[in-house]
Coordinates of C-alpha atoms in Angstrom, one line a residue:
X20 CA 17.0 -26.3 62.6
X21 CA 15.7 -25.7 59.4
X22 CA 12.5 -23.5 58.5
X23 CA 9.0 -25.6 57.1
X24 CA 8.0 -24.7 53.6
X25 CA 5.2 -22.5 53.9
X26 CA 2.9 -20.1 51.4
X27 CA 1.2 -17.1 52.0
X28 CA -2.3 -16.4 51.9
X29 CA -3.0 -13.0 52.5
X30 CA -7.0 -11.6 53.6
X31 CA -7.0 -15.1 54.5
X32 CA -10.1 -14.8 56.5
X33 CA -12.3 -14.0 53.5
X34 CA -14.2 -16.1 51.3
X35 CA -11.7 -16.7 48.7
X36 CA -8.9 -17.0 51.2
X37 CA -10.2 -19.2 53.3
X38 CA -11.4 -21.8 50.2
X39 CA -7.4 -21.2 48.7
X40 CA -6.5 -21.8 52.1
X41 CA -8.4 -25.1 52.8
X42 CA -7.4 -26.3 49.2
X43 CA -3.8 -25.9 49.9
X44 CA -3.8 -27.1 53.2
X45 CA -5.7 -30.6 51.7
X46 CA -3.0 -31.2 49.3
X47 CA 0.2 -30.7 51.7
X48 CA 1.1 -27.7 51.3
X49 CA 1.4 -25.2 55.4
X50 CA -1.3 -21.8 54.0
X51 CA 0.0 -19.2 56.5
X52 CA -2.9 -16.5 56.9
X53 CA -2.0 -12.9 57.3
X54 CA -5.5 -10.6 58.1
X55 CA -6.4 -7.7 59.8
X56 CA -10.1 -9.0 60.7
X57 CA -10.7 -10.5 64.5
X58 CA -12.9 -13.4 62.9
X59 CA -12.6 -16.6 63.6
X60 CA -10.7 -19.1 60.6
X61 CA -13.3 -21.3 59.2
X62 CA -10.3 -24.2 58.2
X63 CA -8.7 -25.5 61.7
X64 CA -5.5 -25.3 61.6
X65 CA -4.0 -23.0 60.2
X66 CA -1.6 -20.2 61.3
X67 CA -2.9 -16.8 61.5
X68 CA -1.5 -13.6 61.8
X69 CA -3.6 -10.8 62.6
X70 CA -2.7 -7.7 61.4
X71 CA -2.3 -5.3 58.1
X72 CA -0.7 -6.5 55.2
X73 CA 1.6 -3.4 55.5
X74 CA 2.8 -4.1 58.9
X75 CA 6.5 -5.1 58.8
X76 CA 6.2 -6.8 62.0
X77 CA 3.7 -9.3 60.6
X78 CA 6.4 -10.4 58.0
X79 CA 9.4 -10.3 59.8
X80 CA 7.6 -13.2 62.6
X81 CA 6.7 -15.0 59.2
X82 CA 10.2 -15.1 57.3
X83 CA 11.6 -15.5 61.2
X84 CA 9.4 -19.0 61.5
X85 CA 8.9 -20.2 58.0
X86 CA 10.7 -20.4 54.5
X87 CA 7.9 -18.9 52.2
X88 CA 8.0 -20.0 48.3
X89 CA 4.6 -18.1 47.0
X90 CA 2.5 -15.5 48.1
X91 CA -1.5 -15.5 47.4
X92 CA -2.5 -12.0 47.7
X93 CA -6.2 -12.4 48.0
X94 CA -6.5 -9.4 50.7
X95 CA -8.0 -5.9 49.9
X96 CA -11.5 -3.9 49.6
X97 CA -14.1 -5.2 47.1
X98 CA -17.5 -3.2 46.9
X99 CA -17.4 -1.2 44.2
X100 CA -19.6 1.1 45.1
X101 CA -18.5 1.7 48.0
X102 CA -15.5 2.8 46.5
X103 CA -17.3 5.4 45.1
X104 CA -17.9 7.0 48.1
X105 CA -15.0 6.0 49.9
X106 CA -11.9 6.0 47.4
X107 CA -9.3 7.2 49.7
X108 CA -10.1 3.9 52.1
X109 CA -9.8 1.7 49.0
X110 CA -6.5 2.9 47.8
X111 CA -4.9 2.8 50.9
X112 CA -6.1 -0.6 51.2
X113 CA -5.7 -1.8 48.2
X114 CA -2.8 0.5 46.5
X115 CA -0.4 2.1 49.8
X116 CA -0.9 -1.8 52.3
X117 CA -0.2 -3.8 49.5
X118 CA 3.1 -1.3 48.3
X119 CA 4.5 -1.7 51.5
X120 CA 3.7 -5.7 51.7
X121 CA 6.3 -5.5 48.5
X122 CA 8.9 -3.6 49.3
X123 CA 8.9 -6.2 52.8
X124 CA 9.2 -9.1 50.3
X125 CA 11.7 -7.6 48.3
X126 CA 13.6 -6.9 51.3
X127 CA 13.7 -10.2 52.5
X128 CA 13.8 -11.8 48.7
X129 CA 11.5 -11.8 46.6
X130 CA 8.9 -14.7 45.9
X131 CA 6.4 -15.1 43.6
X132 CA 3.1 -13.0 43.7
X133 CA -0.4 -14.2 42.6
X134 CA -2.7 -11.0 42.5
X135 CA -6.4 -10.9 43.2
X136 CA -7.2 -9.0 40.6
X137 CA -10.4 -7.9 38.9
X138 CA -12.7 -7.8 35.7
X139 CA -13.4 -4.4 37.1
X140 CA -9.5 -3.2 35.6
X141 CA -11.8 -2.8 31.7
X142 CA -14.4 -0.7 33.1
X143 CA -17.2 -1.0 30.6
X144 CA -15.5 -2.9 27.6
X145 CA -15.8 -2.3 23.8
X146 CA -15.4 -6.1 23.1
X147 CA -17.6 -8.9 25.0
X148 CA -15.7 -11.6 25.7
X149 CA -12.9 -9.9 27.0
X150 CA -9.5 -10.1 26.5
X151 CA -6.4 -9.4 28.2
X152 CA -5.5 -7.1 26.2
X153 CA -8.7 -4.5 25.9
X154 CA -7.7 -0.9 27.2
X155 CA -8.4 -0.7 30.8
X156 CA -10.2 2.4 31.8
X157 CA -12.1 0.8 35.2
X158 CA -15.2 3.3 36.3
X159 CA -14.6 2.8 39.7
X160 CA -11.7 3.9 42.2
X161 CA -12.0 -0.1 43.6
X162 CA -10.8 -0.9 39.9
X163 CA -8.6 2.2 39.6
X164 CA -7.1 0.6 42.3
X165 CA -6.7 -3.4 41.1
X166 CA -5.3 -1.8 37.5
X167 CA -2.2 0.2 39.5
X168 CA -1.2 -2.7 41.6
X169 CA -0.9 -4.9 38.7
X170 CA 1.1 -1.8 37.4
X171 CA 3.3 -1.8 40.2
X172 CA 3.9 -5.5 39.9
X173 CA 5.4 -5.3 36.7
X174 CA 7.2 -1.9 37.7
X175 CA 9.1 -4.1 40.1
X176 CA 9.7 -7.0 38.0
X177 CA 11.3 -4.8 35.8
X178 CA 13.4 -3.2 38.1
X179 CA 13.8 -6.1 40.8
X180 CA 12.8 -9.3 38.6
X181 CA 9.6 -10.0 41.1
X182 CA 8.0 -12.5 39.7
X183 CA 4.3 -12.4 39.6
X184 CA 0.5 -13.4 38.1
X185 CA -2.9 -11.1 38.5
X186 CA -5.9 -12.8 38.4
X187 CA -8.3 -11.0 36.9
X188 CA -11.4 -12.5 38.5
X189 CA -15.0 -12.2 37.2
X190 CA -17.8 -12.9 39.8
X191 CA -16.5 -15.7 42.3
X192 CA -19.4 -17.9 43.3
X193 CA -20.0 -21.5 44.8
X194 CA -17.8 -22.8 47.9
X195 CA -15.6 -24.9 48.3
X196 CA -14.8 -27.2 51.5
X197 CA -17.9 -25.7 53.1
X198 CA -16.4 -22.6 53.4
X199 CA -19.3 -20.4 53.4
X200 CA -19.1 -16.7 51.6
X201 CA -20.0 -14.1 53.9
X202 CA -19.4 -10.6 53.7
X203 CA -20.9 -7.6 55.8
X204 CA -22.8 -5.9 54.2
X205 CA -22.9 -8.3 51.7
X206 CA -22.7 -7.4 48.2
X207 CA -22.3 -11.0 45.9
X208 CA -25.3 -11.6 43.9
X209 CA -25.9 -15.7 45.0
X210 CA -25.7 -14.8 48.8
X211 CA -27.8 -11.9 48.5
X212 CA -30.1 -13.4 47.0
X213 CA -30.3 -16.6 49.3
X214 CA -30.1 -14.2 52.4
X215 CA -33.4 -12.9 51.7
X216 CA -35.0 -15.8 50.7
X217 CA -34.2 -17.2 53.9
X218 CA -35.7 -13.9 55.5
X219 CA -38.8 -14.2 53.6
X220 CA -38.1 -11.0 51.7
X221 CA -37.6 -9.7 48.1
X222 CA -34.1 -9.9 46.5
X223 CA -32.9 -7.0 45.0
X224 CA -32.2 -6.1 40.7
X225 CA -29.5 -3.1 41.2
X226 CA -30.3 -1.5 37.2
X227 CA -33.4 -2.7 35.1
X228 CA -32.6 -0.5 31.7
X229 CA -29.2 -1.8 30.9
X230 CA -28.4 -2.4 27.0
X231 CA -29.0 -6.3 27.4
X232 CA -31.9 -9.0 26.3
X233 CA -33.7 -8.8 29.8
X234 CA -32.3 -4.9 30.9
X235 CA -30.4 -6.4 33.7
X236 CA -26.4 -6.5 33.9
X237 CA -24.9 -9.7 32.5
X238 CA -22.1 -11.2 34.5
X239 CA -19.1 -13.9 34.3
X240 CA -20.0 -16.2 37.1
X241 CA -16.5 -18.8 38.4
X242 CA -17.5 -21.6 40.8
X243 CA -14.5 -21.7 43.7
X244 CA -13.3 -24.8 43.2
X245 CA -11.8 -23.3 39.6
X246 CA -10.9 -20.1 40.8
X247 CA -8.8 -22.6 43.7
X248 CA -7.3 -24.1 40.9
X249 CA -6.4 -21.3 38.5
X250 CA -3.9 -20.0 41.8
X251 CA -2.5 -23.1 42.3
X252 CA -2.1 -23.3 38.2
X253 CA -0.7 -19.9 38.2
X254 CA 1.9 -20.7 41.1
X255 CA 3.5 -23.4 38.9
X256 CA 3.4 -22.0 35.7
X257 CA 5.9 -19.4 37.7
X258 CA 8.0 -22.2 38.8
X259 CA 8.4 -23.7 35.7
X260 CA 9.8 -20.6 34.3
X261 CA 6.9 -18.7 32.9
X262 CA 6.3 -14.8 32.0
X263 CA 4.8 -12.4 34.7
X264 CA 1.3 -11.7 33.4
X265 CA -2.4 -11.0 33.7
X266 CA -5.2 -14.0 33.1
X267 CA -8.6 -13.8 33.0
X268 CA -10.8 -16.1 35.4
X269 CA -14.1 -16.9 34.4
X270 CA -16.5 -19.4 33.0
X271 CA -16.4 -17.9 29.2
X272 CA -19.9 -17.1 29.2
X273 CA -22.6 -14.7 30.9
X274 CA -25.5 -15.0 33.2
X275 CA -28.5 -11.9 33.3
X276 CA -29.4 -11.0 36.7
X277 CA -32.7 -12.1 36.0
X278 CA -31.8 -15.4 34.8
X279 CA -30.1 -16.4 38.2
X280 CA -33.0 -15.0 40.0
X281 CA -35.4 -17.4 37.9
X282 CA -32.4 -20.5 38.7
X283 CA -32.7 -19.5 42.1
X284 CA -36.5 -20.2 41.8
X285 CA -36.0 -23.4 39.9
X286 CA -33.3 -24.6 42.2
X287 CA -35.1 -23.7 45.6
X288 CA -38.8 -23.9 44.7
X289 CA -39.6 -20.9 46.0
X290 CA -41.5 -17.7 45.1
X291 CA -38.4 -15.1 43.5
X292 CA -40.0 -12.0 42.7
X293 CA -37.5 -9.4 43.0
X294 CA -37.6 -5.6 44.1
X295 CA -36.4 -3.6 41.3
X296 CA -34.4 -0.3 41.8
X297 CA -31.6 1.9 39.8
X298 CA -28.5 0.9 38.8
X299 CA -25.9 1.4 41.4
X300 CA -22.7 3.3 40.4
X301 CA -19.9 2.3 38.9
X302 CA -21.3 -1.4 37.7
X303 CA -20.9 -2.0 33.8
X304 CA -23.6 -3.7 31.5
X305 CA -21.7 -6.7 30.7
X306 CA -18.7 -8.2 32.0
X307 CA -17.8 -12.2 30.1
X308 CA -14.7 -13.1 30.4
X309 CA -12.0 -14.2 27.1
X310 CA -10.5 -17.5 28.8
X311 CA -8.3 -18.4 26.0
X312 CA -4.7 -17.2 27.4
X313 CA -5.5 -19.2 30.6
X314 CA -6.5 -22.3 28.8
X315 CA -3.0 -21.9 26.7
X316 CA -0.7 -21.0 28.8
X317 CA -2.1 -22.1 32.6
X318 CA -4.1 -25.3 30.9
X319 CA -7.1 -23.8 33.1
X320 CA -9.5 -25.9 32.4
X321 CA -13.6 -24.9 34.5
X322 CA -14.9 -27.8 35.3
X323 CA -18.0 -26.0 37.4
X324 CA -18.6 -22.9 36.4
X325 CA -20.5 -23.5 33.4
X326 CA -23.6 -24.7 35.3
X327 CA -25.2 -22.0 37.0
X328 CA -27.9 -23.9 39.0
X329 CA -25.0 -26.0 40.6
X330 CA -23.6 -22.7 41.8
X331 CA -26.8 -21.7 43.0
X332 CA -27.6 -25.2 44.9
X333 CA -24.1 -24.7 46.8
X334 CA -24.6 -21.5 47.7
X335 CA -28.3 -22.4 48.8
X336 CA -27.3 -25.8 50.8
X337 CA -24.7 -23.4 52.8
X338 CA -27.4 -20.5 53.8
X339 CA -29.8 -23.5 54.8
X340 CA -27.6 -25.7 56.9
X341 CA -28.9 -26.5 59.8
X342 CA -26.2 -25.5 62.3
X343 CA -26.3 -22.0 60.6
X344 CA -29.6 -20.9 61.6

């Protein structure tokens, strides 16, 4: 009997996996879901299994039950300053899981690789937007630790012809399917900021003196639904023959900290008056994205992330919803 086309969706459980997931699972395709986190699956239907990435037991019951032809690596650590103080948890969740994760998939024969990778890989860069190609010197060991696994990848596709794109995502916001982001602690600017709204207190400016118009940190914001789309772009330009490489993800243009804090006011009609404190470590002044080798060579195309109210009014119409509070 033969095996069901499947993909790979690893830290399926988290707020980009689960949104890849749901996307994927909507257009046909069977997301298999491989994370370590006992929380429940927020799109029915969908296998999971728990465990680490770097557990050869996980992937031996996948390739034993389904034929896999792409592998979303979404899973890994993401606070960057937690990384700071905890760099030897980062890298072995992000460098030593992952390294073993390949090695298992080159074992069994190797299938394309999309990366979850991060703006974080240029540190703080010399030229705003962006591109690919800028020297990447990341301030922090969370993007230490997205730049050597893209190293590795192309180490291996050297050596082993494993085929593979990194993502190199600026700041994910939005939802998509009602999947609702929700990390602990939480870190992302949009549901900070709605969480204490909804708790009747202050929302928080992490740096007030930064080289910028307003002193905040200016940031690439991506609505979901075309981060979703650049996977599912990167997985066929594979197919269809294409060059492993890095892309930028982004919208192309940059948002102040203080300007989302006055959409969130506009959007929600509430008071916004944020508690200002220093700069936490390891965030850059600016971080805007150079979308051009994605529009070329993926035809990514945003179609929601230029709107930054819209992001705001999704993320808002989650926190609110009735059945989660």
């Amino acid at each position: 009997m033969s095996k069901p086309d499947a993909v790979v969706v690893t830290g399926g459980l988290g707020y980009v996996g689960q949104s890849l997931a749901a996307v994927l699972k909507e257009r046909g395709q069977i997301p298999i879901v491989v994370d370590y986190r006992d929380i429940p699956s927020q799109v029915p239907d969908v296998p999971v299994f728990y465990g680490s990435i770097g557990d050869k037991q996980i992937w031996k019951q996948i390739y034993d039950q389904y034929r896999i032809h792409v592998v979303y690596h979404c899973a890994g650590l993401i606070v960057v300053s937690e990384s700071v103080q905890e760099p030897a948890r980062y890298f072995q969740e992000n460098l030593v899981a992952p390294l073993a994760m390949l090695n298992y998939l080159h074992d069994m024969g190797a299938v394309p690789v999309i990366f979850s990778s991060s703006a974080a890989v240029y540190g703080t860069p010399e030229i705003v937007p962006i591109p690919e190609e800028a020297p990447k010197v990341p301030i922090s060991p969370y993007g230490v630790s997205k730049w050597q696994f893209e190293e590795i990848l192309q180490a291996y596709d050297q050596a082993y012809v494993q085929p593979w794109v990194a993502l190199r995502y600026f700041n994910v916001a939005g939802s998509v399917n009602n999947v609702v982001e929700s990390h602990v602690p939480e870190t992302h600017l949009l549901p900070r900021i709605a969480n204490a709204l909804i708790q009747g207190e202050q929302p928080e400016i992490y740096g007030t003196d930064y080289p910028t118009p307003d002193g905040t940190a200016i940031r690439d914001y991506i609505h979901m639904h075309d981060l979703v789309e650049a996977h599912l772009q990167a997985a066929q330009y594979l197919k269809d023959g294409g060059s492993s490489t890095a892309f930028n993800v982004g919208s192309g243009h940059g948002h102040s900290v203080q300007e989302v804090m006055e959409g969130f006011a506009r959007v929600t009609g509430l008071p916004v008056n944020p508690k200002r404190l220093p700069r936490r470590a390891g965030d850059p002044p600016v971080l805007v994205a150079d979308i051009n080798k994605a529009r070329t060579e993926l035809s990514f195309d945003p179609q929601y992330s230029h709107d930054i109210d819209r992001m705001i009014r999704d993320t808002w119409s989650l926190f609110t919803a009735e059945e989660r509070y």
